[in-house]
Amino acid sequence: MTEPDVLDLWEHSVREHADGPALVTPHRVLTYRDADRLTDAWAAFLAERGAGPGQLVGLAFGDPARTVLGMLAALKAGAGFTVLDDRLPPAARAALVARTAAAVWLGDGAHAPEGAQVPHGPAEDADATEPTRPVRRAGGSDVAYVLFTSGSTGRPKGTVIERDALRRFAAAVASRLELTTHDRWLQVASLGFDVLIEEVFPAFAAGAAVVCREDTRALDAEELHIALARTRITVVELSTQYWLEYARWLEGNGAATPETLRTVVVGGERMDPVPYRRWQARQPAALAHVYGLTECTVSSTFYTGLLPADAEEVPLGTALRDVEISIRQDGRPVPDGGTGEIHIGGPLLARGFLDDEEATAGRFVPDPYAARPDARVYRTGDLGRIGPDGQLVFLGRVDDQVKIRGHRLEPARVERALCEGGGVGQAVVFPDPETGTALWAFTVPADPAAAPLPGEAVRLTGADRDALVAPLEAQLPDWAVPRVLYRVSVLPKNPHGKVDKRRLAAWAATASGAPAAATAPVTEAAGTEQEPLGTVLALFREVLDAPALGPDDNFFDHGGQSLLALRLLARLRESRPGAAGLRASALFTAPTPRLLADALAARSVAHL
């Protein structure tokens, strides 16, 4: 009897739904029959170049749709795939390309490694021979994909997911979300982020359509809303912070989710119950709160209920089929309702970390309490408990790992990089206490003479800040680079011997070091040339929570990042008609209030 394979789900959808849409792009709709024929041709191309079971195919397309096709083609060739994140700096990209040792690289993006190719599609000639899928079928324990997460040593961890885990995961999510052939799932996650897997394979398992955008640029809340409505999306997955931006935009505009949208999947960070309840009271689209890790094949639990009025936390939900959740202390299960570390077991666990047996053994540990003698559990590092209703509740972290805009980060990696550049003796990095969407860094200079007075924090700006940030930008993704940096004389400790982050945040609230220009208000009068600058400056100050910000201060030097850029543009559109259609990317070319005000004025003149 043939072993079940993840491709069985795809082939079932091709048989039962051949003429239905599988992949929708701004320029083309590929039916399941079309996509099957195309990926057969790509798979043959890969097999001819040595791709097969146990090997990887690298994908470096700038086009999300081609990335999805490449994932399918790699699996058809019997190989696994890895997706190269186009946001990584060149040195980090080169290191990952070397580590994966892919048999073939496909891609045409600017970030594609040398030698990457774009395979030909099937011949359009009606008399041409149909492309033949390679006959080599991989086993369930062969690699399906490798995706990379942060590591504390400066070396990202490559998580190896096997084909059987991917098959079980796709079927379980399709079942939990009750996906059908009428569903359309919008692909919005960054390529290389594990949410991409959840956006694609459950939809294909159900015969639903995956809707891809033209490129990977971030959509602001208004653009997301338009895209959801225009493409008749029924399911979308958003990071917690991205969802909050969308919810805020809907409320500010008195709008409701599009009629076709039935479910918004949200996860990646702790969820505040207040906006969750507000959404459930006002928006037609249902929420599915998810929890999971790359090492456990994306999401492991789903919560889809109506949040009780007295709930202090939004539950993480109950386990997917084939997922085993337990709460343990020192490796032993705790009594019902007890608090401990969340452990995840079952056949959806990764094989381990690529070429890192030590890290694999430290996280994937034998389970002496399981019936199977070879059973393992994954130590998540997350604290939680299971309530009397069976719902898993998140209670914090065992270690210092944090989530930034849906990405897991071990701050030690960034702290080490700060100290490697010279001039910094110690460093601590953590999310800003207010929004949790940007990293703060507190540094102690190696030279005591350069330190401020005890109990003081000096905000670093200009050349001082650039000297620390530039090396980080060369080796870390944008979301992992601290955007607000302070210099202190010492890292204070709490009674438990840990760095006292609350005290550091208090020091930051009274920090010195703001540029002199930032303290001067901008005088404006309605109808004058100063009026646009005054409006823009006020919005910069509001979004960045920086009342002393000046007209020539850089957005990104004062904690700005992509989500805050989306918020700033949304607020600008509300107050200035000239900002209509302005993308968040405009802040890269006009990152100060004065430059952005000039850009808005130029747009207004052009539309006269």
XYZ file of C-alpha atoms in Angstrom:
608
model
C 0.000 0.000 0.000
C 1.337 3.419 -0.984
C 2.280 5.655 1.922
C 0.063 8.777 2.217
C 1.724 11.923 0.906
C 1.020 15.645 1.038
C 0.546 15.590 -2.740
C -2.445 13.274 -2.282
C -4.381 16.311 -1.016
C -3.434 18.319 -4.083
C -4.273 15.499 -6.485
C -7.673 15.018 -4.881
C -8.465 18.699 -5.439
C -7.276 18.421 -9.062
C -9.558 15.431 -9.671
C -12.608 16.849 -7.928
C -12.202 20.514 -8.788
C -10.150 20.604 -11.996
C -11.836 23.686 -13.468
C -12.032 25.615 -10.206
C -9.555 28.407 -9.392
C -6.391 27.280 -7.592
C -4.150 30.345 -7.898
C -5.472 33.842 -8.558
C -3.097 36.674 -9.481
C -3.767 40.246 -10.654
C -3.176 39.089 -14.244
C -4.298 35.485 -14.431
C -6.436 32.774 -12.864
C -4.921 29.294 -12.849
C -7.406 26.460 -12.449
C -6.375 23.335 -10.600
C -5.862 21.659 -13.987
C -3.715 24.575 -15.217
C -1.625 24.713 -12.068
C -1.175 20.944 -12.022
C 0.082 20.906 -15.616
C 2.403 23.867 -15.021
C 3.919 22.474 -11.844
C 4.397 19.081 -13.501
C 6.569 20.842 -16.081
C 8.470 22.693 -13.373
C 8.950 19.446 -11.428
C 10.415 17.753 -14.505
C 12.759 20.721 -14.938
C 13.889 20.353 -11.313
C 14.339 16.587 -11.534
C 16.528 16.985 -14.636
C 18.799 19.197 -12.549
C 19.172 16.779 -9.674
C 16.305 17.691 -7.332
C 14.839 14.716 -5.519
C 14.010 13.163 -2.141
C 16.126 14.442 0.732
C 17.245 17.528 -1.182
C 16.117 21.141 -1.214
C 14.984 23.483 -3.952
C 15.644 27.130 -3.170
C 13.007 29.723 -4.106
C 13.864 33.393 -4.541
C 11.048 34.921 -6.564
C 9.776 38.429 -6.015
C 6.384 37.210 -7.228
C 4.322 35.393 -4.538
C 2.452 33.310 -7.147
C 5.663 31.902 -8.609
C 6.827 31.121 -5.091
C 3.665 29.080 -4.494
C 4.113 27.248 -7.801
C 7.750 26.570 -6.916
C 6.743 25.023 -3.585
C 4.363 22.623 -5.344
C 6.888 21.790 -8.058
C 9.609 20.988 -5.528
C 7.288 18.594 -3.702
C 6.325 16.952 -6.996
C 10.014 16.418 -7.751
C 10.255 14.622 -4.411
C 12.385 17.408 -2.927
C 11.735 19.902 -0.180
C 11.839 23.671 -0.580
C 13.206 26.694 1.210
C 12.113 30.278 0.581
C 14.659 33.095 0.707
C 13.247 36.181 2.437
C 13.779 39.207 0.192
C 14.041 41.493 3.242
C 17.273 39.947 4.498
C 20.485 41.937 4.018
C 22.945 40.521 1.443
C 25.340 38.929 3.958
C 22.521 37.089 5.738
C 21.059 35.925 2.413
C 24.427 34.585 1.277
C 24.862 32.695 4.549
C 21.459 31.013 4.235
C 22.068 30.101 0.599
C 25.315 28.399 1.619
C 23.718 26.553 4.547
C 20.791 25.122 2.588
C 23.059 23.662 -0.138
C 20.024 23.528 -2.433
C 20.246 21.253 -5.470
C 18.603 23.959 -7.594
C 17.694 27.605 -7.073
C 14.626 29.034 -8.803
C 14.052 32.751 -8.836
C 14.154 36.051 -10.634
C 13.991 38.487 -7.733
C 16.735 40.993 -7.032
C 17.619 38.856 -4.008
C 18.009 35.619 -6.019
C 21.443 33.979 -5.749
C 23.702 33.709 -8.779
C 22.666 30.872 -11.059
C 18.978 30.924 -10.098
C 16.717 29.871 -12.963
C 13.108 30.259 -14.054
C 11.714 26.979 -15.423
C 9.711 26.824 -18.616
C 6.024 26.071 -18.525
C 4.374 23.291 -20.514
C 4.308 23.620 -24.280
C 1.226 25.408 -25.564
C 1.139 23.321 -28.745
C -1.952 21.132 -28.643
C 0.006 18.241 -30.148
C 2.880 18.579 -27.692
C 3.464 15.821 -25.189
C 2.020 16.530 -21.771
C 4.661 17.178 -19.108
C 5.394 14.086 -17.050
C 5.810 14.352 -13.320
C 8.967 12.667 -12.012
C 8.209 9.087 -10.969
C 10.282 9.250 -7.779
C 7.904 9.635 -4.849
C 9.326 10.717 -1.528
C 8.398 9.154 1.786
C 6.573 10.783 4.652
C 9.804 11.254 6.603
C 11.534 13.088 3.743
C 11.933 16.837 4.010
C 9.035 19.006 2.798
C 10.556 22.390 3.599
C 13.124 24.238 5.665
C 12.366 27.714 7.028
C 14.603 29.822 9.218
C 13.910 31.474 12.572
C 16.075 33.622 14.821
C 18.969 32.142 16.777
C 20.697 33.537 19.862
C 24.189 32.949 18.456
C 23.773 35.054 15.327
C 23.099 31.858 13.338
C 19.400 31.535 12.409
C 17.872 28.108 13.006
C 16.696 26.154 9.981
C 13.601 24.152 10.932
C 13.178 20.906 8.970
C 9.527 19.918 8.412
C 8.767 16.511 6.927
C 6.177 15.697 4.292
C 3.889 13.744 6.601
C 3.757 16.644 9.065
C 2.829 19.037 6.242
C 0.129 16.660 5.004
C -1.439 16.279 8.418
C -1.215 20.018 9.102
C -2.877 21.040 5.841
C -5.749 18.621 6.357
C -6.230 19.606 9.998
C -6.379 23.367 9.328
C -8.722 22.888 6.377
C -10.998 20.888 8.670
C -10.827 23.298 11.637
C -11.594 26.352 9.492
C -14.201 24.396 7.469
C -12.617 25.440 4.185
C -14.506 24.611 0.998
C -14.016 24.996 -2.724
C -15.763 28.383 -2.463
C -13.103 29.880 -0.200
C -10.457 32.381 -1.342
C -7.446 32.889 0.964
C -5.417 36.079 0.469
C -1.648 35.569 0.650
C -0.194 38.490 2.640
C 2.584 36.997 4.798
C 6.199 37.770 4.034
C 7.775 35.087 1.882
C 10.073 33.061 4.091
C 7.724 33.455 7.093
C 6.007 30.214 8.139
C 2.503 31.740 7.874
C 2.968 31.365 4.106
C 2.602 27.603 4.629
C -0.740 28.117 6.407
C -2.004 30.421 3.672
C -1.334 27.902 0.912
C -1.547 24.206 1.771
C -4.840 24.077 3.752
C -6.507 25.987 0.912
C -5.211 23.544 -1.682
C -6.261 20.611 0.509
C -9.848 21.933 0.411
C -9.907 22.820 -3.287
C -10.025 26.517 -2.386
C -8.214 29.371 -4.174
C -5.039 31.073 -3.011
C -5.125 34.735 -4.071
C -1.703 36.312 -4.581
C -0.738 39.938 -4.854
C 1.603 41.254 -7.553
C 4.512 41.722 -5.170
C 5.482 41.467 -1.507
C 5.082 45.126 -0.537
C 3.191 45.668 2.707
C -0.397 46.866 2.345
C -1.628 49.536 4.684
C -5.029 49.087 6.305
C -6.982 50.854 3.579
C -5.193 48.955 0.814
C -5.814 45.682 2.621
C -9.521 46.505 2.908
C -9.759 47.322 -0.794
C -7.879 44.147 -1.747
C -10.147 41.998 0.437
C -13.264 43.450 -1.171
C -12.023 43.566 -4.772
C -10.801 39.961 -4.843
C -13.765 38.607 -2.830
C -11.564 37.115 -0.125
C -13.186 34.806 2.427
C -10.156 34.082 4.664
C -7.086 36.145 5.543
C -4.380 35.721 8.181
C -2.852 38.770 9.891
C -0.277 39.270 12.610
C -1.694 40.637 15.854
C -0.324 44.136 15.302
C -1.403 44.227 11.650
C -4.898 43.155 12.670
C -4.999 45.912 15.290
C -4.121 48.467 12.595
C -6.911 47.140 10.379
C -9.407 47.130 13.273
C -8.433 50.705 14.127
C -8.895 51.790 10.513
C -12.325 50.142 10.291
C -13.502 51.890 13.448
C -12.076 55.253 12.395
C -13.870 55.078 9.069
C -17.100 53.589 10.375
C -16.547 50.654 8.047
C -17.304 46.951 8.241
C -15.356 44.032 6.899
C -16.233 43.162 3.277
C -19.339 41.067 2.809
C -17.432 38.063 1.467
C -14.865 37.933 4.288
C -15.936 35.273 6.761
C -12.811 34.601 8.876
C -9.760 36.598 9.955
C -7.035 34.393 11.414
C -4.922 36.330 13.938
C -1.808 35.283 15.813
C 1.832 35.820 16.559
C 1.627 37.830 19.781
C -0.437 38.120 22.948
C -3.933 39.405 22.218
C -5.569 42.143 24.284
C -9.179 41.129 25.115
C -10.552 44.681 24.687
C -10.109 45.088 20.901
C -10.967 41.418 20.450
C -14.375 41.918 22.112
C -14.922 45.178 20.263
C -14.329 43.449 16.927
C -16.649 40.571 17.794
C -19.368 43.050 18.735
C -19.073 45.178 15.589
C -17.582 43.249 12.679
C -19.291 40.566 10.598
C -16.096 38.567 9.954
C -15.308 35.986 12.636
C -11.943 35.786 14.398
C -9.744 32.710 14.749
C -6.974 33.251 17.305
C -4.080 30.884 16.614
C -0.920 29.823 18.407
C 2.022 27.866 17.106
C 5.682 27.743 16.266
C 7.704 27.044 13.154
C 9.112 23.955 14.880
C 5.623 22.476 15.207
C 4.425 23.156 11.626
C 2.977 26.654 12.042
C -0.249 26.772 14.100
C -0.994 24.175 16.782
C -4.121 25.594 18.458
C -7.167 27.576 17.294
C -9.693 29.612 19.266
C -12.862 30.583 17.424
C -15.309 31.234 20.232
C -17.095 34.359 21.449
C -14.879 35.802 24.168
C -16.640 35.821 27.567
C -17.108 39.221 29.209
C -14.986 38.267 32.219
C -12.069 36.760 30.260
C -8.758 38.404 31.149
C -6.913 36.748 28.257
C -7.900 35.698 24.757
C -7.400 31.919 24.834
C -5.008 30.243 22.443
C -7.689 27.646 21.865
C -7.684 23.884 21.561
C -5.273 21.635 19.714
C -5.540 20.782 16.053
C -6.015 17.162 15.093
C -2.682 15.293 15.487
C -1.384 17.898 17.968
C -0.811 17.076 21.640
C -0.656 19.949 24.152
C 0.554 19.516 27.723
C 1.641 21.809 30.558
C 4.772 20.726 32.406
C 7.190 21.900 35.072
C 10.699 20.471 34.990
C 9.489 18.039 32.358
C 6.615 16.635 34.469
C 2.912 17.267 33.760
C 1.247 19.649 36.227
C -2.185 19.082 37.788
C -5.260 20.255 35.886
C -5.368 24.065 35.787
C -1.731 24.383 36.863
C 0.781 26.765 35.304
C 3.901 25.568 33.524
C 5.749 25.452 30.238
C 3.672 24.625 27.166
C 4.879 21.415 25.513
C 3.744 20.328 22.054
C 3.849 16.734 20.867
C 2.493 14.604 18.064
C 3.343 13.908 14.414
C 3.381 17.584 13.401
C 6.703 18.190 15.145
C 9.667 19.116 12.983
C 12.482 16.653 12.467
C 14.702 19.230 14.181
C 17.084 22.026 13.257
C 19.169 21.880 10.107
C 22.717 20.691 10.889
C 22.360 21.516 14.598
C 22.044 18.391 16.710
C 22.756 20.226 19.958
C 19.931 22.751 19.500
C 17.603 19.951 18.345
C 18.326 17.869 21.453
C 17.755 20.882 23.691
C 14.258 21.638 22.396
C 12.930 18.343 21.012
C 13.069 16.041 24.008
C 11.913 12.431 24.607
C 8.440 12.135 26.125
C 8.467 9.513 28.896
C 4.713 9.946 29.429
C 3.665 9.009 25.886
C 2.440 5.575 24.858
C 4.843 5.486 21.902
C 8.412 4.642 22.893
C 9.939 7.067 20.355
C 7.601 9.994 21.138
C 9.017 13.501 21.498
C 7.728 16.838 22.761
C 8.836 20.347 21.871
C 9.644 22.675 24.762
C 8.115 25.956 23.598
C 9.517 28.250 26.285
C 5.997 29.682 26.671
C 4.147 29.650 29.979
C 0.510 28.637 29.990
C -2.304 26.702 31.563
C -5.303 24.769 30.347
C -8.561 26.104 31.750
C -11.569 24.054 32.887
C -13.099 24.556 29.423
C -10.069 22.900 27.816
C -8.775 26.142 26.318
C -5.035 26.842 26.367
C -4.141 30.248 27.845
C -0.823 32.037 27.281
C 0.836 33.489 30.391
C 4.241 34.735 29.204
C 7.726 33.462 28.431
C 9.995 31.132 30.374
C 13.061 32.700 28.780
C 13.744 36.073 27.184
C 12.511 35.263 23.676
C 10.153 37.952 22.338
C 7.762 38.427 19.451
C 8.214 41.455 17.177
C 5.527 42.016 14.550
C 4.791 38.297 14.469
C 8.436 37.204 14.308
C 10.182 35.359 17.116
C 13.467 36.889 18.206
C 16.014 35.921 20.799
C 17.299 39.340 21.953
C 20.685 37.836 22.791
C 21.394 37.734 19.077
C 20.914 41.500 18.724
C 22.633 42.262 22.019
C 25.677 40.291 20.920
C 25.788 42.130 17.599
C 25.660 45.513 19.388
C 28.637 44.561 21.533
C 30.654 43.189 18.633
C 30.965 46.567 16.944
C 33.219 48.050 19.613
C 32.429 50.897 21.935
C 29.613 48.970 23.651
C 30.398 46.944 26.750
C 26.891 45.699 27.547
C 23.506 45.860 25.878
C 19.940 44.818 26.497
C 17.197 44.743 23.879
C 13.435 44.481 24.397
C 10.190 45.643 22.739
C 8.949 49.121 23.513
C 6.570 48.866 26.490
C 3.786 50.878 24.852
C 3.123 49.090 21.541
C 5.510 46.127 21.470
C 6.083 46.686 17.744
C 9.636 48.108 17.804
C 12.836 47.197 19.597
C 14.559 49.425 22.127
C 18.239 49.015 22.918
C 20.034 50.232 26.055
C 23.813 50.231 25.787
C 26.554 50.675 28.368
C 29.688 52.183 26.786
C 32.916 50.219 27.042
C 34.630 53.443 28.099
C 33.210 54.536 31.494
C 34.123 58.128 30.668
C 31.484 58.096 27.900
C 28.706 56.977 30.250
C 25.984 59.353 31.483
C 25.285 59.890 35.165
C 23.793 56.934 37.072
C 20.032 56.767 36.669
C 20.067 58.720 33.414
C 19.412 57.576 29.853
C 20.656 59.509 26.836
C 18.781 59.044 23.577
C 21.240 58.355 20.749
C 20.719 60.317 17.544
C 22.637 61.221 14.423
C 26.110 59.751 13.941
C 26.133 58.100 17.392
C 22.999 56.155 16.558
C 24.047 55.384 12.986
C 27.360 53.910 14.164
C 25.466 51.258 16.153
C 22.572 50.656 13.765
C 24.462 50.365 10.453
C 26.262 47.087 11.330
C 22.957 45.587 12.514
C 21.178 46.527 9.291
C 23.872 44.652 7.364
C 23.186 41.342 9.109
C 19.635 41.396 10.523
C 16.159 41.732 8.998
C 14.530 45.129 9.435
C 12.154 44.022 12.198
C 15.100 42.798 14.325
C 17.003 46.122 14.263
C 16.454 48.405 17.294
C 15.116 51.780 16.166
C 15.321 53.574 19.501
C 18.689 53.451 21.285
C 19.798 54.808 24.647
C 23.120 55.049 26.452
C 23.179 54.337 30.193
C 25.925 53.915 32.773
C 24.701 50.552 34.052
C 22.015 47.941 33.375
C 20.001 47.917 36.628
C 18.937 44.585 38.117
C 15.730 43.566 39.868
C 15.658 41.457 43.077
C 15.830 38.280 40.953
C 19.078 39.353 39.319
C 17.464 40.072 35.946
C 17.868 43.331 34.042
C 15.169 45.698 35.332
C 13.465 46.692 32.101
C 10.787 48.695 33.903
C 13.435 50.921 35.457
C 15.133 51.368 32.076
C 11.796 52.361 30.541
C 11.324 54.896 33.345
C 14.777 56.333 32.657
C 13.874 56.546 28.957
C 10.750 58.559 29.768
C 12.969 61.368 31.036
C 15.869 60.787 28.628
C 18.083 63.577 27.420
C 19.626 63.778 23.990
C 16.783 65.091 21.827
C 18.102 67.476 19.150
C 17.685 71.154 19.922
C 15.490 71.613 16.876
C 13.062 69.099 18.268
C 12.125 71.305 21.179
C 11.052 74.219 19.019
C 7.359 74.277 18.084
C 6.374 74.943 14.499
C 4.288 78.081 14.215
C 1.548 77.701 11.680
C -1.538 79.436 10.460
C -4.273 77.887 8.386
C -3.852 78.576 4.688
C -0.127 79.365 4.933
C 2.823 77.356 3.650
C 3.535 76.248 7.206
C 0.148 74.584 7.621
C 0.998 71.262 5.895
C 4.231 70.991 7.855
C 2.444 71.633 11.131
C -0.118 68.911 10.389
C 2.496 66.385 9.327
C 4.724 67.150 12.311
C 1.810 66.726 14.717
C 1.016 63.318 13.214
C 4.674 62.232 13.414
C 4.677 63.168 17.094
C 1.388 61.364 17.721
C 2.295 58.113 15.952
C 5.823 57.952 17.383
C 4.686 59.177 20.821
C 7.470 61.753 20.618
C 6.113 65.195 21.575
C 9.558 66.804 21.211
C 10.107 65.564 17.646
C 11.320 68.289 15.283
C 10.536 68.983 11.611
C 13.878 67.562 10.456
C 13.942 64.457 12.667
C 13.997 61.124 10.861
C 10.962 58.844 11.318
C 13.125 55.710 11.452
C 15.627 57.235 13.887
C 12.841 57.714 16.435
C 11.327 54.245 16.542
C 9.498 54.219 13.225
C 8.929 50.886 11.467
C 6.575 49.426 8.895
C 3.457 49.131 11.072
C 3.860 52.660 12.427
C 4.427 53.868 8.864
C 1.083 52.323 7.889
C -0.558 54.086 10.828
C 1.008 57.439 9.922
C -0.160 57.217 6.308
C -3.664 56.281 7.425
C -3.798 59.319 9.723
C -2.470 61.552 6.932
C -5.205 60.424 4.565
C -7.796 61.297 7.173
C -6.546 64.876 7.491
C -5.061 65.740 4.090
C -6.745 64.918 0.748
C -3.347 65.207 -0.971
C -2.218 62.057 0.828
C -4.734 59.845 -0.988
C -2.888 57.026 -2.709
C 0.376 57.744 -0.887
C 2.106 54.482 0.069
C 4.022 53.849 3.253
C 7.149 53.433 1.111
C 7.076 57.220 0.614
C 8.618 57.514 4.067
C 11.828 55.938 2.804
C 12.384 58.866 0.441
C 10.776 61.500 2.677
C 11.449 60.320 6.257
C 11.187 63.707 8.037
C 8.077 65.842 8.602
C 9.504 68.626 6.431
C 10.360 66.334 3.505
C 7.011 64.574 3.668
C 5.143 67.889 3.868
C 7.064 69.045 0.765
C 6.135 65.808 -1.013
C 2.463 66.322 -0.130
C 2.588 69.919 -1.351
C 4.102 68.773 -4.642
C 1.362 66.165 -5.064
C -1.307 68.822 -4.421
C 0.178 71.116 -7.073
C 0.377 68.240 -9.563
C -3.349 67.551 -9.103
C -4.439 71.161 -9.662
